[in-house]
Amino acid sequence: MINQKKPLIDSFLSEIQYALGAIYDNSVPKGINKDDIELNNEQAVKSTRIMRINHMGEVCAQALYRGQAAFTKDKKTKDQLYKMCDEENEHLKLCNLRLSELNGKKSILNPLWYAASFSLGAIAGLKEGKWKLGFIEETEKQVKNHLEESITSLPKEDSRSKLFLEEIAKDEEKHRNTVKEIGSTEIPELVKNTMNTLSKVMKNITYHV
Ligand SMILES: [Fe+2]
Ligand SMILES: [Fe+2]
């Protein structure tokens, strides 16, 4: 259960602190060249909506991993989840940067999406004996498919968002391979379909708010 060496209240508070950081932190990656893409209003609105969904995806990925890491008993899995979570945080910064360049807003529902994803991650952590890292593998697979969809939906003029998403997609593929190497079991079809449906609902809502 959560971190055995830390009192439960400390673990709880550090999870709250992490969640607030993931949801509200506006930090951006360092050393990235300035935006020199000119988009018209319609293109910028479309790109903003797509990047808002991807930002929400990175918030949720961190929540899933933190949820699973909090409840897993396996030290190796826990360490790997925190490491992958750090990379998701770098993706989040890229999305923060692009959204600010587009003058776009993040989803106002991110706290809700974070809580839902953390709970799902916690269930995956508790089910770990049976599923191993299958839940994460399926998540990364669905994220990769979603990124490919996003890249093709972007206005063709927005090569900068495309580049950012392509960079993120490379890491997601790497994450999927890492969990396969550690050992993952195929999760039930019903769980896969539920994840897919849930993410569709979240994406449809986040497209607008
Ligand atoms: Fe990511
Ligand atoms: Fe990932």
PDB file of C-alpha atoms and ligand atoms in Angstrom:
ATOM      1  CA  MET A   1       0.000   0.000   0.000  1.00  0.00           C
ATOM      2  CA  ILE A   2       1.082   3.610  -0.537  1.00  0.00           C
ATOM      3  CA  ASN A   3       4.699   4.169   0.683  1.00  0.00           C
ATOM      4  CA  GLN A   4       5.150   1.932   3.723  1.00  0.00           C
ATOM      5  CA  LYS A   5       8.034   4.005   5.106  1.00  0.00           C
ATOM      6  CA  LYS A   6       6.090   7.264   5.040  1.00  0.00           C
ATOM      7  CA  PRO A   7       3.108   7.923   7.305  1.00  0.00           C
ATOM      8  CA  LEU A   8      -0.110   7.679   5.294  1.00  0.00           C
ATOM      9  CA  ILE A   9      -0.892  11.361   5.739  1.00  0.00           C
ATOM     10  CA  ASP A  10       2.504  12.330   4.257  1.00  0.00           C
ATOM     11  CA  SER A  11       1.898  10.101   1.238  1.00  0.00           C
ATOM     12  CA  PHE A  12      -1.567  11.565   0.824  1.00  0.00           C
ATOM     13  CA  LEU A  13      -0.293  15.151   1.030  1.00  0.00           C
ATOM     14  CA  SER A  14       2.529  14.508  -1.414  1.00  0.00           C
ATOM     15  CA  GLU A  15      -0.003  13.010  -3.875  1.00  0.00           C
ATOM     16  CA  ILE A  16      -2.180  16.127  -3.536  1.00  0.00           C
ATOM     17  CA  GLN A  17       0.858  18.335  -4.089  1.00  0.00           C
ATOM     18  CA  TYR A  18       1.888  16.344  -7.155  1.00  0.00           C
ATOM     19  CA  ALA A  19      -1.664  16.461  -8.555  1.00  0.00           C
ATOM     20  CA  LEU A  20      -1.871  20.250  -8.154  1.00  0.00           C
ATOM     21  CA  GLY A  21       1.490  20.592  -9.911  1.00  0.00           C
ATOM     22  CA  ALA A  22       0.390  18.431 -12.837  1.00  0.00           C
ATOM     23  CA  ILE A  23      -2.939  20.217 -13.186  1.00  0.00           C
ATOM     24  CA  TYR A  24      -1.978  23.852 -12.604  1.00  0.00           C
ATOM     25  CA  ASP A  25       1.759  24.173 -13.261  1.00  0.00           C
ATOM     26  CA  ASN A  26       2.471  26.212 -16.383  1.00  0.00           C
ATOM     27  CA  SER A  27       6.160  25.384 -16.696  1.00  0.00           C
ATOM     28  CA  VAL A  28       7.602  24.831 -20.155  1.00  0.00           C
ATOM     29  CA  PRO A  29      10.699  22.975 -21.394  1.00  0.00           C
ATOM     30  CA  LYS A  30      13.946  24.932 -21.551  1.00  0.00           C
ATOM     31  CA  GLY A  31      16.009  25.558 -24.665  1.00  0.00           C
ATOM     32  CA  ILE A  32      13.284  25.279 -27.296  1.00  0.00           C
ATOM     33  CA  ASN A  33      13.416  27.714 -30.215  1.00  0.00           C
ATOM     34  CA  LYS A  34      10.749  30.398 -30.536  1.00  0.00           C
ATOM     35  CA  ASP A  35       7.479  29.808 -32.355  1.00  0.00           C
ATOM     36  CA  ASP A  36       7.672  31.184 -35.880  1.00  0.00           C
ATOM     37  CA  ILE A  37       4.471  29.665 -37.260  1.00  0.00           C
ATOM     38  CA  GLU A  38       1.727  31.998 -38.459  1.00  0.00           C
ATOM     39  CA  LEU A  39      -1.744  30.520 -38.128  1.00  0.00           C
ATOM     40  CA  ASN A  40      -5.036  32.170 -38.966  1.00  0.00           C
ATOM     41  CA  ASN A  41      -7.761  32.248 -36.336  1.00  0.00           C
ATOM     42  CA  GLU A  42      -9.554  29.135 -37.523  1.00  0.00           C
ATOM     43  CA  GLN A  43      -6.306  27.123 -37.632  1.00  0.00           C
ATOM     44  CA  ALA A  44      -5.276  28.361 -34.175  1.00  0.00           C
ATOM     45  CA  VAL A  45      -8.646  27.381 -32.679  1.00  0.00           C
ATOM     46  CA  LYS A  46      -8.401  23.886 -34.198  1.00  0.00           C
ATOM     47  CA  SER A  47      -4.815  23.416 -32.980  1.00  0.00           C
ATOM     48  CA  THR A  48      -5.722  24.689 -29.519  1.00  0.00           C
ATOM     49  CA  ARG A  49      -8.512  22.137 -29.198  1.00  0.00           C
ATOM     50  CA  ILE A  50      -6.238  19.298 -30.258  1.00  0.00           C
ATOM     51  CA  MET A  51      -3.407  20.417 -27.980  1.00  0.00           C
ATOM     52  CA  ARG A  52      -5.820  20.850 -25.050  1.00  0.00           C
ATOM     53  CA  ILE A  53      -6.814  17.191 -25.448  1.00  0.00           C
ATOM     54  CA  ASN A  54      -3.161  16.156 -25.534  1.00  0.00           C
ATOM     55  CA  HIS A  55      -2.419  18.274 -22.472  1.00  0.00           C
ATOM     56  CA  MET A  56      -5.282  16.529 -20.670  1.00  0.00           C
ATOM     57  CA  GLY A  57      -3.844  13.171 -21.810  1.00  0.00           C
ATOM     58  CA  GLU A  58      -0.512  13.992 -20.199  1.00  0.00           C
ATOM     59  CA  VAL A  59      -2.245  15.053 -16.958  1.00  0.00           C
ATOM     60  CA  CYS A  60      -4.128  11.734 -16.955  1.00  0.00           C
ATOM     61  CA  ALA A  61      -1.046   9.650 -17.783  1.00  0.00           C
ATOM     62  CA  GLN A  62       0.681  11.044 -14.695  1.00  0.00           C
ATOM     63  CA  ALA A  63      -2.402  10.379 -12.573  1.00  0.00           C
ATOM     64  CA  LEU A  64      -2.611   6.777 -13.814  1.00  0.00           C
ATOM     65  CA  TYR A  65       1.048   6.126 -13.058  1.00  0.00           C
ATOM     66  CA  ARG A  66       0.971   7.836  -9.670  1.00  0.00           C
ATOM     67  CA  GLY A  67      -2.170   5.870  -8.779  1.00  0.00           C
ATOM     68  CA  GLN A  68      -0.632   2.571  -9.783  1.00  0.00           C
ATOM     69  CA  ALA A  69       2.728   3.394  -8.167  1.00  0.00           C
ATOM     70  CA  ALA A  70       1.012   4.283  -4.890  1.00  0.00           C
ATOM     71  CA  PHE A  71      -0.567   0.848  -4.644  1.00  0.00           C
ATOM     72  CA  THR A  72       1.945  -1.468  -6.244  1.00  0.00           C
ATOM     73  CA  LYS A  73       4.015  -3.625  -3.940  1.00  0.00           C
ATOM     74  CA  ASP A  74       6.728  -4.304  -6.466  1.00  0.00           C
ATOM     75  CA  LYS A  75       9.703  -1.952  -6.030  1.00  0.00           C
ATOM     76  CA  LYS A  76      10.932  -2.330  -9.624  1.00  0.00           C
ATOM     77  CA  THR A  77       7.495  -1.528 -11.014  1.00  0.00           C
ATOM     78  CA  LYS A  78       7.124   1.420  -8.673  1.00  0.00           C
ATOM     79  CA  ASP A  79      10.487   2.901  -9.711  1.00  0.00           C
ATOM     80  CA  GLN A  80       9.678   2.406 -13.390  1.00  0.00           C
ATOM     81  CA  LEU A  81       6.289   4.064 -13.007  1.00  0.00           C
ATOM     82  CA  TYR A  82       7.832   7.127 -11.341  1.00  0.00           C
ATOM     83  CA  LYS A  83      10.471   7.306 -14.087  1.00  0.00           C
ATOM     84  CA  MET A  84       7.825   7.152 -16.820  1.00  0.00           C
ATOM     85  CA  CYS A  85       5.822   9.724 -14.911  1.00  0.00           C
ATOM     86  CA  ASP A  86       8.782  12.144 -15.098  1.00  0.00           C
ATOM     87  CA  GLU A  87       8.772  11.736 -18.880  1.00  0.00           C
ATOM     88  CA  GLU A  88       5.019  12.349 -19.017  1.00  0.00           C
ATOM     89  CA  ASN A  89       5.746  15.546 -17.106  1.00  0.00           C
ATOM     90  CA  GLU A  90       8.154  16.614 -19.857  1.00  0.00           C
ATOM     91  CA  HIS A  91       5.369  15.959 -22.387  1.00  0.00           C
ATOM     92  CA  LEU A  92       3.058  18.074 -20.270  1.00  0.00           C
ATOM     93  CA  LYS A  93       5.546  20.945 -20.416  1.00  0.00           C
ATOM     94  CA  LEU A  94       5.660  20.706 -24.213  1.00  0.00           C
ATOM     95  CA  CYS A  95       1.857  20.879 -24.305  1.00  0.00           C
ATOM     96  CA  ASN A  96       1.935  23.842 -21.859  1.00  0.00           C
ATOM     97  CA  LEU A  97       4.321  25.622 -24.192  1.00  0.00           C
ATOM     98  CA  ARG A  98       2.273  25.008 -27.319  1.00  0.00           C
ATOM     99  CA  LEU A  99      -0.993  25.946 -25.621  1.00  0.00           C
ATOM    100  CA  SER A 100       0.505  29.231 -24.389  1.00  0.00           C
ATOM    101  CA  GLU A 101       1.866  29.998 -27.867  1.00  0.00           C
ATOM    102  CA  LEU A 102      -1.619  29.420 -29.257  1.00  0.00           C
ATOM    103  CA  ASN A 103      -3.169  31.516 -26.452  1.00  0.00           C
ATOM    104  CA  GLY A 104      -5.213  28.446 -25.635  1.00  0.00           C
ATOM    105  CA  LYS A 105      -6.737  27.321 -22.371  1.00  0.00           C
ATOM    106  CA  LYS A 106      -6.282  24.024 -20.561  1.00  0.00           C
ATOM    107  CA  SER A 107      -9.312  21.881 -19.799  1.00  0.00           C
ATOM    108  CA  ILE A 108     -11.217  23.224 -16.798  1.00  0.00           C
ATOM    109  CA  LEU A 109     -12.097  19.614 -16.010  1.00  0.00           C
ATOM    110  CA  ASN A 110      -8.490  18.472 -15.500  1.00  0.00           C
ATOM    111  CA  PRO A 111      -8.988  18.032 -11.699  1.00  0.00           C
ATOM    112  CA  LEU A 112     -11.845  15.629 -12.422  1.00  0.00           C
ATOM    113  CA  TRP A 113      -9.879  13.763 -15.115  1.00  0.00           C
ATOM    114  CA  TYR A 114      -6.890  13.528 -12.751  1.00  0.00           C
ATOM    115  CA  ALA A 115      -9.008  12.064  -9.940  1.00  0.00           C
ATOM    116  CA  ALA A 116     -10.672   9.545 -12.285  1.00  0.00           C
ATOM    117  CA  SER A 117      -7.335   8.467 -13.767  1.00  0.00           C
ATOM    118  CA  PHE A 118      -5.647   8.192 -10.364  1.00  0.00           C
ATOM    119  CA  SER A 119      -8.484   5.908  -9.237  1.00  0.00           C
ATOM    120  CA  LEU A 120      -8.101   3.742 -12.349  1.00  0.00           C
ATOM    121  CA  GLY A 121      -4.356   3.557 -11.733  1.00  0.00           C
ATOM    122  CA  ALA A 122      -5.002   2.555  -8.123  1.00  0.00           C
ATOM    123  CA  ILE A 123      -7.279  -0.282  -9.300  1.00  0.00           C
ATOM    124  CA  ALA A 124      -4.540  -1.404 -11.720  1.00  0.00           C
ATOM    125  CA  GLY A 125      -2.051  -1.327  -8.818  1.00  0.00           C
ATOM    126  CA  LEU A 126      -4.331  -3.467  -6.665  1.00  0.00           C
ATOM    127  CA  LYS A 127      -4.925  -5.880  -9.573  1.00  0.00           C
ATOM    128  CA  GLU A 128      -1.236  -6.097 -10.305  1.00  0.00           C
ATOM    129  CA  GLY A 129      -0.853  -9.757  -9.381  1.00  0.00           C
ATOM    130  CA  LYS A 130      -3.171 -10.630 -12.258  1.00  0.00           C
ATOM    131  CA  TRP A 131      -2.625  -7.874 -14.810  1.00  0.00           C
ATOM    132  CA  LYS A 132       1.032  -7.061 -14.127  1.00  0.00           C
ATOM    133  CA  LEU A 133       1.680  -4.002 -16.319  1.00  0.00           C
ATOM    134  CA  GLY A 134      -0.959  -4.872 -18.932  1.00  0.00           C
ATOM    135  CA  PHE A 135      -3.043  -1.869 -18.025  1.00  0.00           C
ATOM    136  CA  ILE A 136      -0.170   0.531 -18.699  1.00  0.00           C
ATOM    137  CA  GLU A 137       0.721  -1.277 -21.912  1.00  0.00           C
ATOM    138  CA  GLU A 138      -2.843  -0.868 -23.161  1.00  0.00           C
ATOM    139  CA  THR A 139      -2.853   2.804 -22.088  1.00  0.00           C
ATOM    140  CA  GLU A 140       0.337   3.509 -24.024  1.00  0.00           C
ATOM    141  CA  LYS A 141      -1.060   1.711 -27.070  1.00  0.00           C
ATOM    142  CA  GLN A 142      -4.257   3.765 -26.999  1.00  0.00           C
ATOM    143  CA  VAL A 143      -2.264   6.987 -26.410  1.00  0.00           C
ATOM    144  CA  LYS A 144      -0.039   6.232 -29.408  1.00  0.00           C
ATOM    145  CA  ASN A 145      -3.119   5.673 -31.621  1.00  0.00           C
ATOM    146  CA  HIS A 146      -4.625   8.888 -30.327  1.00  0.00           C
ATOM    147  CA  LEU A 147      -1.415  10.834 -31.053  1.00  0.00           C
ATOM    148  CA  GLU A 148      -1.386   9.563 -34.626  1.00  0.00           C
ATOM    149  CA  GLU A 149      -4.995  10.681 -34.980  1.00  0.00           C
ATOM    150  CA  SER A 150      -4.150  14.109 -33.508  1.00  0.00           C
ATOM    151  CA  ILE A 151      -1.205  14.578 -35.855  1.00  0.00           C
ATOM    152  CA  THR A 152      -3.369  13.946 -38.905  1.00  0.00           C
ATOM    153  CA  SER A 153      -6.166  16.202 -37.591  1.00  0.00           C
ATOM    154  CA  LEU A 154      -3.933  19.249 -37.016  1.00  0.00           C
ATOM    155  CA  PRO A 155      -4.093  22.039 -39.603  1.00  0.00           C
ATOM    156  CA  LYS A 156      -1.291  21.226 -42.043  1.00  0.00           C
ATOM    157  CA  GLU A 157       0.213  24.690 -41.433  1.00  0.00           C
ATOM    158  CA  ASP A 158       0.830  23.854 -37.744  1.00  0.00           C
ATOM    159  CA  SER A 159       4.088  21.981 -38.176  1.00  0.00           C
ATOM    160  CA  ARG A 160       5.188  22.998 -34.672  1.00  0.00           C
ATOM    161  CA  SER A 161       2.371  21.172 -32.833  1.00  0.00           C
ATOM    162  CA  LYS A 162       2.975  18.228 -35.175  1.00  0.00           C
ATOM    163  CA  LEU A 163       6.663  18.146 -34.259  1.00  0.00           C
ATOM    164  CA  PHE A 164       5.893  18.258 -30.524  1.00  0.00           C
ATOM    165  CA  LEU A 165       3.367  15.423 -30.815  1.00  0.00           C
ATOM    166  CA  GLU A 166       5.766  13.320 -32.880  1.00  0.00           C
ATOM    167  CA  GLU A 167       8.396  13.724 -30.141  1.00  0.00           C
ATOM    168  CA  ILE A 168       5.869  12.672 -27.505  1.00  0.00           C
ATOM    169  CA  ALA A 169       4.751   9.665 -29.599  1.00  0.00           C
ATOM    170  CA  LYS A 170       8.342   8.340 -29.670  1.00  0.00           C
ATOM    171  CA  ASP A 171       8.416   8.275 -25.847  1.00  0.00           C
ATOM    172  CA  GLU A 172       4.998   6.614 -25.618  1.00  0.00           C
ATOM    173  CA  GLU A 173       6.226   3.827 -27.888  1.00  0.00           C
ATOM    174  CA  LYS A 174       9.290   3.490 -25.659  1.00  0.00           C
ATOM    175  CA  HIS A 175       7.069   3.292 -22.555  1.00  0.00           C
ATOM    176  CA  ARG A 176       5.018   0.526 -24.130  1.00  0.00           C
ATOM    177  CA  ASN A 177       8.130  -1.489 -24.939  1.00  0.00           C
ATOM    178  CA  THR A 178       9.529  -0.947 -21.434  1.00  0.00           C
ATOM    179  CA  VAL A 179       6.445  -2.328 -19.696  1.00  0.00           C
ATOM    180  CA  LYS A 180       6.368  -5.268 -22.116  1.00  0.00           C
ATOM    181  CA  GLU A 181       9.962  -6.041 -21.142  1.00  0.00           C
ATOM    182  CA  ILE A 182       9.208  -5.835 -17.407  1.00  0.00           C
ATOM    183  CA  GLY A 183       6.270  -8.174 -17.996  1.00  0.00           C
ATOM    184  CA  SER A 184       2.689  -7.358 -18.853  1.00  0.00           C
ATOM    185  CA  THR A 185      -0.350  -9.550 -19.259  1.00  0.00           C
ATOM    186  CA  GLU A 186      -3.161  -8.891 -21.694  1.00  0.00           C
ATOM    187  CA  ILE A 187      -6.005  -7.258 -19.783  1.00  0.00           C
ATOM    188  CA  PRO A 188      -9.629  -8.342 -20.375  1.00  0.00           C
ATOM    189  CA  GLU A 189     -11.301  -7.070 -23.577  1.00  0.00           C
ATOM    190  CA  LEU A 190     -14.054  -5.480 -21.484  1.00  0.00           C
ATOM    191  CA  VAL A 191     -11.492  -3.353 -19.617  1.00  0.00           C
ATOM    192  CA  LYS A 192      -9.838  -2.308 -22.901  1.00  0.00           C
ATOM    193  CA  ASN A 193     -13.193  -1.288 -24.380  1.00  0.00           C
ATOM    194  CA  THR A 194     -14.174   0.593 -21.226  1.00  0.00           C
ATOM    195  CA  MET A 195     -10.858   2.498 -21.299  1.00  0.00           C
ATOM    196  CA  ASN A 196     -11.427   3.331 -24.948  1.00  0.00           C
ATOM    197  CA  THR A 197     -14.997   4.546 -24.385  1.00  0.00           C
ATOM    198  CA  LEU A 198     -14.012   6.580 -21.329  1.00  0.00           C
ATOM    199  CA  SER A 199     -11.160   8.261 -23.171  1.00  0.00           C
ATOM    200  CA  LYS A 200     -13.487   9.084 -26.106  1.00  0.00           C
ATOM    201  CA  VAL A 201     -15.926  10.791 -23.710  1.00  0.00           C
ATOM    202  CA  MET A 202     -13.082  12.722 -22.048  1.00  0.00           C
ATOM    203  CA  LYS A 203     -11.650  13.796 -25.424  1.00  0.00           C
ATOM    204  CA  ASN A 204     -15.041  14.928 -26.739  1.00  0.00           C
ATOM    205  CA  ILE A 205     -15.674  17.080 -23.655  1.00  0.00           C
ATOM    206  CA  THR A 206     -12.104  18.446 -23.541  1.00  0.00           C
ATOM    207  CA  TYR A 207     -12.309  19.455 -27.208  1.00  0.00           C
ATOM    208  CA  HIS A 208     -14.767  22.124 -26.044  1.00  0.00           C
ATOM    209  CA  VAL A 209     -13.779  22.961 -22.446  1.00  0.00           C
TER     210      VAL A 209
HETATM  211 FE    FE B   1       2.963  11.299 -22.482  1.00  0.00          FE
HETATM  212 FE    FE B   2       3.671   7.327 -21.788  1.00  0.00          FE
END
